[in-house]
CSV table of C-alpha atoms and ligand atoms in Angstrom, one decimal:
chain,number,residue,atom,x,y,z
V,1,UNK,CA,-28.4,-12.5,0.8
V,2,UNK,CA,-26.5,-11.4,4.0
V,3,UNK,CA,-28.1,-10.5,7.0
V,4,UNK,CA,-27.0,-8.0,9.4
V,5,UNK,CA,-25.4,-9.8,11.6
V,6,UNK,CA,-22.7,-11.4,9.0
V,7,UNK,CA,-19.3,-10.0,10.3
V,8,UNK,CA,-16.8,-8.1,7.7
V,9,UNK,CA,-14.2,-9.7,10.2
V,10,UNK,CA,-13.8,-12.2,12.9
V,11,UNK,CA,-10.5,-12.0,14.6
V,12,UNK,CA,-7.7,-14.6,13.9
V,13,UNK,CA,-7.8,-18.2,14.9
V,14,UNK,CA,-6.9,-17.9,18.6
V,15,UNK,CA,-5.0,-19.8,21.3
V,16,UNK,CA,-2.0,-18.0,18.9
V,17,UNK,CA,-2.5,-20.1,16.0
V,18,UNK,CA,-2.2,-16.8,14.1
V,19,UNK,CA,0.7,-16.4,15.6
V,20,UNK,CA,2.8,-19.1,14.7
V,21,UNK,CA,1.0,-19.5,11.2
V,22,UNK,CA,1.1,-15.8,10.3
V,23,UNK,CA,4.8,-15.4,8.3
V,24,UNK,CA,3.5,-14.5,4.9
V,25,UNK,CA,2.6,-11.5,7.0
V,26,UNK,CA,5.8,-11.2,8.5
V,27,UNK,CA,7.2,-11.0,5.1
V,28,UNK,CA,5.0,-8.3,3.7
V,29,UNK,CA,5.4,-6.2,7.1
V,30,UNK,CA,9.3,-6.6,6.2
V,31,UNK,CA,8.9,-4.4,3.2
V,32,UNK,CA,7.5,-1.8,5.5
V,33,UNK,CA,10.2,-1.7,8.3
V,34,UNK,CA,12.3,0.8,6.4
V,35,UNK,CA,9.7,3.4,6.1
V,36,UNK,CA,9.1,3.0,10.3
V,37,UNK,CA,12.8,3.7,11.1
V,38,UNK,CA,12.4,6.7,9.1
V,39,UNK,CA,9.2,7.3,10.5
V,40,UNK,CA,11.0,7.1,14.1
V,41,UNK,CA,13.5,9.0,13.4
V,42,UNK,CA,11.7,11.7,11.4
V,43,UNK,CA,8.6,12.2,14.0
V,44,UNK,CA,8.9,15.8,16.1
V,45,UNK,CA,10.1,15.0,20.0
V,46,UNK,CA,8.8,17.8,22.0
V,47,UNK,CA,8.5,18.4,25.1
V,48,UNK,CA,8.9,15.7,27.6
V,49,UNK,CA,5.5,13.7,27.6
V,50,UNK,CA,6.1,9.7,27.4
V,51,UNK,CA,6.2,8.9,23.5
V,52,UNK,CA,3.4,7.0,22.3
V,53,UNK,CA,3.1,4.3,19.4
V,54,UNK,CA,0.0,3.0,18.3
V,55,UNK,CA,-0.2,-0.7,16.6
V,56,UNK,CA,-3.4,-0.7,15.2
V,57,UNK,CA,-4.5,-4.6,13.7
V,58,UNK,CA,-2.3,-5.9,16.3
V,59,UNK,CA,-3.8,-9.6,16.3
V,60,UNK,CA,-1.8,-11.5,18.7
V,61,UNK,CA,1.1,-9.9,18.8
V,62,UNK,CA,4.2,-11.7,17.5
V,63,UNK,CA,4.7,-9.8,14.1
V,64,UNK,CA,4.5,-6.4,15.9
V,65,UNK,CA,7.5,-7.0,17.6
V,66,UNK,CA,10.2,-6.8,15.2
V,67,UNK,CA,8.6,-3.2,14.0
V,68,UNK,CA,8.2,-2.1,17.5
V,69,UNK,CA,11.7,-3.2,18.7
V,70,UNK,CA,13.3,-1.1,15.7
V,71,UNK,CA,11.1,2.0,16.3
V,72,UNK,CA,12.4,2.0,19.8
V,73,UNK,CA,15.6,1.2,18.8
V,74,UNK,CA,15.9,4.4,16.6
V,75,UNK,CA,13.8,6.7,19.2
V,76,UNK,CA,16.3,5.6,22.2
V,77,UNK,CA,18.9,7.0,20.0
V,78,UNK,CA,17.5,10.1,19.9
V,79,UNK,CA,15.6,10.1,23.3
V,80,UNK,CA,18.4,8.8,25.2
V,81,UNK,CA,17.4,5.8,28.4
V,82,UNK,CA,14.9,7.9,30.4
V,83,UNK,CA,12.0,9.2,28.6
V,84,UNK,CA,8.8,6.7,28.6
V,85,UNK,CA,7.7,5.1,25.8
V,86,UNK,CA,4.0,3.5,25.5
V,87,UNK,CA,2.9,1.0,23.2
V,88,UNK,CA,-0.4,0.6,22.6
V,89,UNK,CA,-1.6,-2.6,20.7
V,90,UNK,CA,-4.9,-2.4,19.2
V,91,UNK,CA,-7.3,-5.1,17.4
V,92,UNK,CA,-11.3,-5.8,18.1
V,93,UNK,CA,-12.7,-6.6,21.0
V,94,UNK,CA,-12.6,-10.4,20.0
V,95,UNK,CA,-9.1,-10.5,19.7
V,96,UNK,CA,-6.8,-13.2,21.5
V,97,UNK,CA,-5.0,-10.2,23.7
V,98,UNK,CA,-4.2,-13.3,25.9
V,99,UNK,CA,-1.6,-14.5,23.4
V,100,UNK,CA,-0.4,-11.1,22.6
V,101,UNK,CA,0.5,-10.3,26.4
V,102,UNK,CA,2.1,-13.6,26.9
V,103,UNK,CA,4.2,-12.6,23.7
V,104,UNK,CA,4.7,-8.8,24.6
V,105,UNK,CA,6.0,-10.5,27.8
V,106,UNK,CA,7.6,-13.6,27.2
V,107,UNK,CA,8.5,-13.8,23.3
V,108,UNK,CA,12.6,-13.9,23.5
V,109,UNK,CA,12.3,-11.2,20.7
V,110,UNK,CA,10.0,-8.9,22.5
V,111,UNK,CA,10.8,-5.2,22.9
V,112,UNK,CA,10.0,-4.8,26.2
V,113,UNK,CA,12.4,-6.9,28.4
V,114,UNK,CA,15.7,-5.1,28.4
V,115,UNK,CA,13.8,-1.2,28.6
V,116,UNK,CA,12.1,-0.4,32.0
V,117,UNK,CA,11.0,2.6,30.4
V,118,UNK,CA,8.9,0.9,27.9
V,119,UNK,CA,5.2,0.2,29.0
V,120,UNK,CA,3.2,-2.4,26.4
V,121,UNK,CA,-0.3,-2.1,26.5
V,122,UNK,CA,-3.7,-3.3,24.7
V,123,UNK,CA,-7.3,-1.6,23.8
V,124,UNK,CA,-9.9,-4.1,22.2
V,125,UNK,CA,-11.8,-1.3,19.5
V,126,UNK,CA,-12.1,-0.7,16.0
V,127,UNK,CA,-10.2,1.2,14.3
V,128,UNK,CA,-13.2,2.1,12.4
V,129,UNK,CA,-13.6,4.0,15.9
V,130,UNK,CA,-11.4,6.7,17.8
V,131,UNK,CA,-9.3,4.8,19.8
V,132,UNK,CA,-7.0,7.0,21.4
V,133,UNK,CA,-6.9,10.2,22.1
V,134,UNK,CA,-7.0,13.6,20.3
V,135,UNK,CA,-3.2,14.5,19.2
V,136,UNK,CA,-1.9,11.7,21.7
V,137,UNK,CA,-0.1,9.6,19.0
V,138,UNK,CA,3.5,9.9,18.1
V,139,UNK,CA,4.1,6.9,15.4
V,140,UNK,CA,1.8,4.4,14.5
V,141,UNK,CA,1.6,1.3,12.4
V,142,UNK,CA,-0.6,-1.1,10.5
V,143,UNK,CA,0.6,-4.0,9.0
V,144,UNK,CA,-1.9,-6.0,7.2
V,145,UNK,CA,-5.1,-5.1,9.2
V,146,UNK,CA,-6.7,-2.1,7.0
V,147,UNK,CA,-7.6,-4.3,4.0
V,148,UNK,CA,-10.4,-6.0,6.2
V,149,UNK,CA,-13.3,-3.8,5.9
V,150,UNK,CA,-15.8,-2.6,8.8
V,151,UNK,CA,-18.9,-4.3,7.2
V,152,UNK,CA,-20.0,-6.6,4.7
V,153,UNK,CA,-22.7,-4.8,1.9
V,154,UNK,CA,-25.7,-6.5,2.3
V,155,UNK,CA,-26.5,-7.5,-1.3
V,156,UNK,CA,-25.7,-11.6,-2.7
V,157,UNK,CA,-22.1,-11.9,-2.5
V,158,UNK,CA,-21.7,-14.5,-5.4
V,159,UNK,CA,-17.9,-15.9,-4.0
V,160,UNK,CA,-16.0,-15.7,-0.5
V,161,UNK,CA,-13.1,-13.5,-1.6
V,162,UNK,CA,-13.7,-9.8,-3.5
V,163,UNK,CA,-11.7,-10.4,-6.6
V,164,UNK,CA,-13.5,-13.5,-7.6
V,165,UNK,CA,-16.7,-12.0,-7.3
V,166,UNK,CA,-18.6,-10.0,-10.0
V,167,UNK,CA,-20.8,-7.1,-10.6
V,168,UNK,CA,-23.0,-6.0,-7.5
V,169,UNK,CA,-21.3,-7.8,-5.1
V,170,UNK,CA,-17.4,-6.2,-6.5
V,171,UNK,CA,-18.8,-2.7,-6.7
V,172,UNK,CA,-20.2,-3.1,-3.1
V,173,UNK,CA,-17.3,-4.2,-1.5
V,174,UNK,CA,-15.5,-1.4,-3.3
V,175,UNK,CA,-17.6,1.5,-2.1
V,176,UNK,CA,-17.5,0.2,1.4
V,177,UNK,CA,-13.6,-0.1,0.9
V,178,UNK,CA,-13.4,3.1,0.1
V,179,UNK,CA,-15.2,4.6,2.4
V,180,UNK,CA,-13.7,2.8,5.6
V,181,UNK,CA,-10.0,3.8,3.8
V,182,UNK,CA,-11.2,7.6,3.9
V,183,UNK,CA,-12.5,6.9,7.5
V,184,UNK,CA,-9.7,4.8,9.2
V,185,UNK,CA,-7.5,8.2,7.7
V,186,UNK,CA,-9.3,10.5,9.3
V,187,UNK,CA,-9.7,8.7,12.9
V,188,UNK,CA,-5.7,8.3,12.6
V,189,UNK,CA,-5.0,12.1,11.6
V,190,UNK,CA,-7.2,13.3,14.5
V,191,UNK,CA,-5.0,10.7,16.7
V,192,UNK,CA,-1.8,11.7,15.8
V,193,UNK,CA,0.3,14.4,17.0
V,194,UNK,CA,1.5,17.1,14.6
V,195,UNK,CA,4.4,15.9,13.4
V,196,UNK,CA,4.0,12.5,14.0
V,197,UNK,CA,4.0,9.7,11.5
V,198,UNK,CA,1.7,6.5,10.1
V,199,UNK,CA,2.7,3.9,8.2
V,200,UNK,CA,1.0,0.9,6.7
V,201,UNK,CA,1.8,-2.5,5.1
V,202,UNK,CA,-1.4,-3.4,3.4
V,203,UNK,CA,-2.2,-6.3,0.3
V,204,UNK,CA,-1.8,-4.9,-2.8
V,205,UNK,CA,-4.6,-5.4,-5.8
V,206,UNK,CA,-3.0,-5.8,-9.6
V,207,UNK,CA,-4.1,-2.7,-11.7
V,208,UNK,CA,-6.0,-4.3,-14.1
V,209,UNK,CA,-8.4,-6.6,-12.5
V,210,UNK,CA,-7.9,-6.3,-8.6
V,211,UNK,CA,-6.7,-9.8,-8.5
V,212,UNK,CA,-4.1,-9.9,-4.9
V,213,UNK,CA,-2.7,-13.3,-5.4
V,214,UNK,CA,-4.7,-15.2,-3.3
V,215,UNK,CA,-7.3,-15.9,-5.7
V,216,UNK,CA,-6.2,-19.7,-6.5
V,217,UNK,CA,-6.3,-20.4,-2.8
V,218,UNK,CA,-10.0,-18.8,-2.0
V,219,UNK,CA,-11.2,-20.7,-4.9
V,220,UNK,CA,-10.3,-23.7,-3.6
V,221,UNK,CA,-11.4,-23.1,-0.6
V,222,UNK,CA,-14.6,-22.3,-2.4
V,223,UNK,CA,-14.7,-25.6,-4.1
V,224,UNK,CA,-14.6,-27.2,-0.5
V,225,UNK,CA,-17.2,-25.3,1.1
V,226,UNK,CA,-19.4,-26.7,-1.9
V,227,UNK,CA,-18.4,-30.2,-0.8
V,228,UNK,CA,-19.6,-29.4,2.8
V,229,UNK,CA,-22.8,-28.5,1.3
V,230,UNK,CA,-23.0,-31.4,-0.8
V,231,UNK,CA,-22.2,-34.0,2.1
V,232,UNK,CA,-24.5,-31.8,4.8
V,233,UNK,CA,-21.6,-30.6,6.6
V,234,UNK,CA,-22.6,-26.8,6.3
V,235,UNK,CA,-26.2,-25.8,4.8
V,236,UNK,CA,-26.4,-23.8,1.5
V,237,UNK,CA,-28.1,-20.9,3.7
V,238,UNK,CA,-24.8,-20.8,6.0
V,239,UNK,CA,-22.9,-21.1,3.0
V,240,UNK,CA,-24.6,-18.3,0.8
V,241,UNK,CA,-23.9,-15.9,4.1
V,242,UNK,CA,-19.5,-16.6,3.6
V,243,UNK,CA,-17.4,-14.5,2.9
V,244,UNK,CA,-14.6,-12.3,3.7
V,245,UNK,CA,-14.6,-8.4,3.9
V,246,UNK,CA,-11.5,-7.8,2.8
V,247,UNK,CA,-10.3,-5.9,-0.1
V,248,UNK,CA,-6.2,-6.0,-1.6
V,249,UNK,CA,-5.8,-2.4,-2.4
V,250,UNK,CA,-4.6,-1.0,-5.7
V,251,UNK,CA,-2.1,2.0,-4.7
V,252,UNK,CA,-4.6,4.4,-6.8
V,253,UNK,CA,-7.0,3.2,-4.2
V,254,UNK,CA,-4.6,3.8,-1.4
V,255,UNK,CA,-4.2,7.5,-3.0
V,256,UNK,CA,-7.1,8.4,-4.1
V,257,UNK,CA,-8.2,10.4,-1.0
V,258,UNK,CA,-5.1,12.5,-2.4
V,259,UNK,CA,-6.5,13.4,-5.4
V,260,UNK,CA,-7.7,16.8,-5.0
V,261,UNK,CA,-4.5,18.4,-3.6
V,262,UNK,CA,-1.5,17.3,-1.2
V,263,UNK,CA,-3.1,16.5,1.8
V,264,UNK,CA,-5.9,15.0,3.4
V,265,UNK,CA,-7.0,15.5,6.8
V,266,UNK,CA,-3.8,17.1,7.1
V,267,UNK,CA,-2.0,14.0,6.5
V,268,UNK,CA,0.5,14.1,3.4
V,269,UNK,CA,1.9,10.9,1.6
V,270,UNK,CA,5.6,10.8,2.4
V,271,UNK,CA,6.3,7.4,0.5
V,272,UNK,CA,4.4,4.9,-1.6
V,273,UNK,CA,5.9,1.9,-2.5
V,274,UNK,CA,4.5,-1.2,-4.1
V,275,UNK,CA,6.2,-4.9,-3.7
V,276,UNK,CA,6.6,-7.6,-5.1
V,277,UNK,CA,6.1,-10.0,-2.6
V,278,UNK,CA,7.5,-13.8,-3.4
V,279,UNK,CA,6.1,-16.6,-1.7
V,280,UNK,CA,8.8,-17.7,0.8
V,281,UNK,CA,7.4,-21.5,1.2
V,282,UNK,CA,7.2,-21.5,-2.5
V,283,UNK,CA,11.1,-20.9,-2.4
V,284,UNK,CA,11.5,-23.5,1.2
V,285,UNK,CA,9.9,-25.6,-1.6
V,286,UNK,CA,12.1,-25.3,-4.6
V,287,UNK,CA,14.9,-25.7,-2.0
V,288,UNK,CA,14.1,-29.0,0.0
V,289,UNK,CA,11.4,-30.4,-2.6
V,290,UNK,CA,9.0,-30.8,0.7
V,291,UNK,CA,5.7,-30.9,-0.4
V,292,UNK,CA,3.8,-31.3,2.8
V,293,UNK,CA,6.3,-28.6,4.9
V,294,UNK,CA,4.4,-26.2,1.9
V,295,UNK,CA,0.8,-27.7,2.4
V,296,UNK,CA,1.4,-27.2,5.8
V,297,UNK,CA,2.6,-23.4,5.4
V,298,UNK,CA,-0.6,-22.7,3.0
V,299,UNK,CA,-3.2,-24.2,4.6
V,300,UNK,CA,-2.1,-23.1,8.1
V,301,UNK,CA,-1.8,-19.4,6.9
V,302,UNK,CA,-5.7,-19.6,5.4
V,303,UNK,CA,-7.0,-21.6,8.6
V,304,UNK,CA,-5.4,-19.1,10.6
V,305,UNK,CA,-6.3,-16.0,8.7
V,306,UNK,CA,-9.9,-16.7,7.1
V,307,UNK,CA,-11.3,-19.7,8.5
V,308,UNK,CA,-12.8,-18.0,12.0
V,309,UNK,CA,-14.5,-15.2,10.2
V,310,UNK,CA,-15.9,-17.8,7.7
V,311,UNK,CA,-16.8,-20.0,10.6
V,312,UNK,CA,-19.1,-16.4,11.9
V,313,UNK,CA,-21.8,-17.4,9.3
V,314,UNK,CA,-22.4,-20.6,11.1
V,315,UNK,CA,-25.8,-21.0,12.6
V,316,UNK,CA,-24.1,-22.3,16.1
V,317,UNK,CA,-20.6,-20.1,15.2
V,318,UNK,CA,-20.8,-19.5,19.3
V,319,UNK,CA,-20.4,-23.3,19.8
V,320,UNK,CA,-16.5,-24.1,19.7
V,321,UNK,CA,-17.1,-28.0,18.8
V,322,UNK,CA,-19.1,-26.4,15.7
V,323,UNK,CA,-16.6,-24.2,14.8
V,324,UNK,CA,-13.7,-26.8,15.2
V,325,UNK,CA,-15.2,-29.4,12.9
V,326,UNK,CA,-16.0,-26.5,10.4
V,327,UNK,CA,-12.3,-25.7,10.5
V,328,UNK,CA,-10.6,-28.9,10.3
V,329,UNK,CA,-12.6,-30.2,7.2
V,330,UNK,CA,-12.0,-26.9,5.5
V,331,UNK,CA,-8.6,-27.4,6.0
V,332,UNK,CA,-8.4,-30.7,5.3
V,333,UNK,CA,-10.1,-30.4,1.7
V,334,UNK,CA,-7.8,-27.2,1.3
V,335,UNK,CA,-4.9,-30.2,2.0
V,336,UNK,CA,-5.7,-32.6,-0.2
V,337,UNK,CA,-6.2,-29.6,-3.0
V,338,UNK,CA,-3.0,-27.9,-2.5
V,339,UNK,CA,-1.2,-31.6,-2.4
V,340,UNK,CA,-2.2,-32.5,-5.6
V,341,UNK,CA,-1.5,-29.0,-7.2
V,342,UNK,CA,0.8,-27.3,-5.7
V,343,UNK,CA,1.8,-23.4,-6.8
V,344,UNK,CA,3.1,-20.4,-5.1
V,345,UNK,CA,1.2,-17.7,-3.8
V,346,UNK,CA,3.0,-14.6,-4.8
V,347,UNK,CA,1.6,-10.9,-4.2
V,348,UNK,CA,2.0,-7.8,-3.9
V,349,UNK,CA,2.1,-5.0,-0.7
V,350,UNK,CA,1.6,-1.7,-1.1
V,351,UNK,CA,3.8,0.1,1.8
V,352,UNK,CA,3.1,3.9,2.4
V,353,UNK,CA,4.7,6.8,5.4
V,354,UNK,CA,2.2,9.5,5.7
V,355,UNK,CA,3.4,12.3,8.2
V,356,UNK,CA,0.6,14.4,10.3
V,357,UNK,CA,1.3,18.1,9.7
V,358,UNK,CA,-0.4,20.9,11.7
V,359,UNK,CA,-3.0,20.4,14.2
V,360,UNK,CA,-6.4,18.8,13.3
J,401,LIG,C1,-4.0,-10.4,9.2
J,401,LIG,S1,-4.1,-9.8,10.8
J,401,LIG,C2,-2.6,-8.8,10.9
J,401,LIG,C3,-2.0,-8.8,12.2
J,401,LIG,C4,-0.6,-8.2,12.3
J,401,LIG,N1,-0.7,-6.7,12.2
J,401,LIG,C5,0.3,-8.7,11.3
J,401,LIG,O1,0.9,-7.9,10.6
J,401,LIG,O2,0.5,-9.9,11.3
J,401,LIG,C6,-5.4,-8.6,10.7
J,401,LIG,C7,-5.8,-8.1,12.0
J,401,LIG,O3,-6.7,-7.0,11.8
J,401,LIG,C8,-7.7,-7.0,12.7
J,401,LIG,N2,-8.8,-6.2,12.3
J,401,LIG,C9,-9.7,-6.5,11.3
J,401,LIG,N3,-10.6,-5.5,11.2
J,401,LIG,C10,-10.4,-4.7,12.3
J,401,LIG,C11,-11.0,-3.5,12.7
J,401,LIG,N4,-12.1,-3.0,12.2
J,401,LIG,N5,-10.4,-2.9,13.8
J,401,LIG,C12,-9.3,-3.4,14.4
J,401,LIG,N6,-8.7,-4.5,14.0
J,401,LIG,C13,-9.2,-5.1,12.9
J,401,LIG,C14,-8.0,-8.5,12.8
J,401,LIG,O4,-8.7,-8.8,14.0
J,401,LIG,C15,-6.6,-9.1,12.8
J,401,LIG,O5,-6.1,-9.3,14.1
């Protein structure tokens, strides 16, 4: 049984390992990039107020930057030199906003070095709050972030990752996902200007049974976490209280808010797209036959992404020895797992443009 404190989300893994782990994301995002130029060059550019763009699920900071650097691209173009632009990255208060300011900064392909009039900056909230202002958004874009969930259902969650569980626990998740998909639209509409646009690069789940893709790799990682158990490196009570809140969302998921007419909180779909996204280790692999480059790429992009907010459930998850130990033997049984049978982790993204139309 969970308690309350059992997080649906702890940030990345910091010090910006997500960062330089995090390219499966990248790819996904990439599907998405399209839709944001159009989204930039589509938005309404009254008045003379600096433009505002939101990243909400910002993590650290490094696969932001392509998206931000073409939506400023396309919005100079219309805009012209002058005009200010403001960014604002967003992510939970546990973020690592360290990395993600040395990267806004520093990053050779960050979008704020050769503009002046481009001012980067970050807020540590949920998005499951208001985060910005009423009708003070122009564009805004989540890549990847609004499949984690804002909390965990407290009923026995019978596996770490949605898809593999069954009955209770699956519905529960569900119903939560839902909910937080209806709220998380809402908060956005009421941030965005008339006019303005979201768009989001989000996990997809298959039709028929939910499954994302990444269901070989959680249950291997599940397999490990019952080793731990077995040789005392976690207890079965620290174990029973894993998992991740996240949910790969079927596009009838995505639209269901839709359902009863055009709109919803005055926010219409513009584009839905789902696609096919091919693991690009998996073809490294096929290419150069490196077999531990590809462990390296998996296992780094699970550690990276999953491991801290498993780590949460520890008794001592405050104490950073704990927590490193935890991590490395996770990853090193993932390793040895992957290494003997390796296979590619294909999935799927669902990419969608909503546009905010009157005030509300
Ligand atoms: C997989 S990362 C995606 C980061 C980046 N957008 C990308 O495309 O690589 C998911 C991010 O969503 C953030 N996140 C999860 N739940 C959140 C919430 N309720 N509010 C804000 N950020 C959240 C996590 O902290 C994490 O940084």
């Amino acid at each position: 049984m969970l308690d309350e404190t059992t997080p649906a989300s702890g940030a990345m893994e910091g010090g910006g390992a997500y960062n330089r782990h995090a390219k499966l994301q990248a790819g996904g995002a990439f599907f998405a990039l399209p839709l944001f130029e159009a989204a930039a060059a589509q938005i309404t550019l009254d008045g003379a107020h600096p433009v505002v763009i939101a990243d909400y699920g910002s993590s650290q900071g490094k696969n932001s930057l392509a998206p931000i650097r073409a939506a400023i691209h396309t919005l100079r173009s219309r805009i012209g030199p002058g005009r200010a632009i403001i960014v604002y990255h967003t992510d939970l208060p546990v973020n690592d906003f360290r990395s993600l300011f040395g990267v806004v900064e520093n990053d050779p392909e960050t979008y704020s070095q050769n503009d002046p009039g481009v001012f980067p900056c970050a807020i540590g909230r949920s998005f499951y709050q208001a985060i910005l202002p009423h009708e003070h958004v122009d564009l805004a874009w989540c890549s990847y972030a609004a499949q984690w969930i804002s909390e965990m259902p407290r009923v026995p969650l019978d596996h770490i990752w949605h898809s593999c569980m069954t009955g209770a626990a699956r519905d529960a998740i569900e119903r939560q996902a839902a909910q937080d998909w209806e709220a998380f639209l809402t908060l956005r509409s009421r941030e965005l200007r008339p006019g303005g646009r979201l768009v989001v690069a989000i996990p997809g789940g298959r039709d028929d049974d939910g499954s994302s893709g990444f269901e070989r790799i959680m249950n291997l990682a599940y397999e490990v976490l019952a080793d731990m158990v077995a040789e005392g490196a976690v207890t079965a009570d620290e174990r029973g209280r894993m998992a991740l809140g996240v949910l790969a969302r079927r596009r009838r998921d995505l639209l269901a808010p839709f359902q009863d007419g055009d709109t919803y909180c005055n926010l219409k779909v513009e584009r839905c797209e789902t696609c096919e996204h091919r693991d690009s280790a998996w073809s490294d692999y096929e290419r150069d036959g490196n077999l531990e480059a590809l462990v390296d790429k998996h296992a780094g992009f699970y550690r990276s992404t999953f491991v801290p907010t498993l780590a949460e459930s520890l008794r001592l998850a405050h104490d950073e020895e704990t927590r490193r130990k935890f991590s490395d033997r996770l990853e090193h049984g993932l390793r040895q797992r992957l290494t003997a049978a390796p296979e590619p982790m294909n999935s799927l993204v669902e990419t969608i443009m909503f546009a905010k139309l009157g005030p509300g």
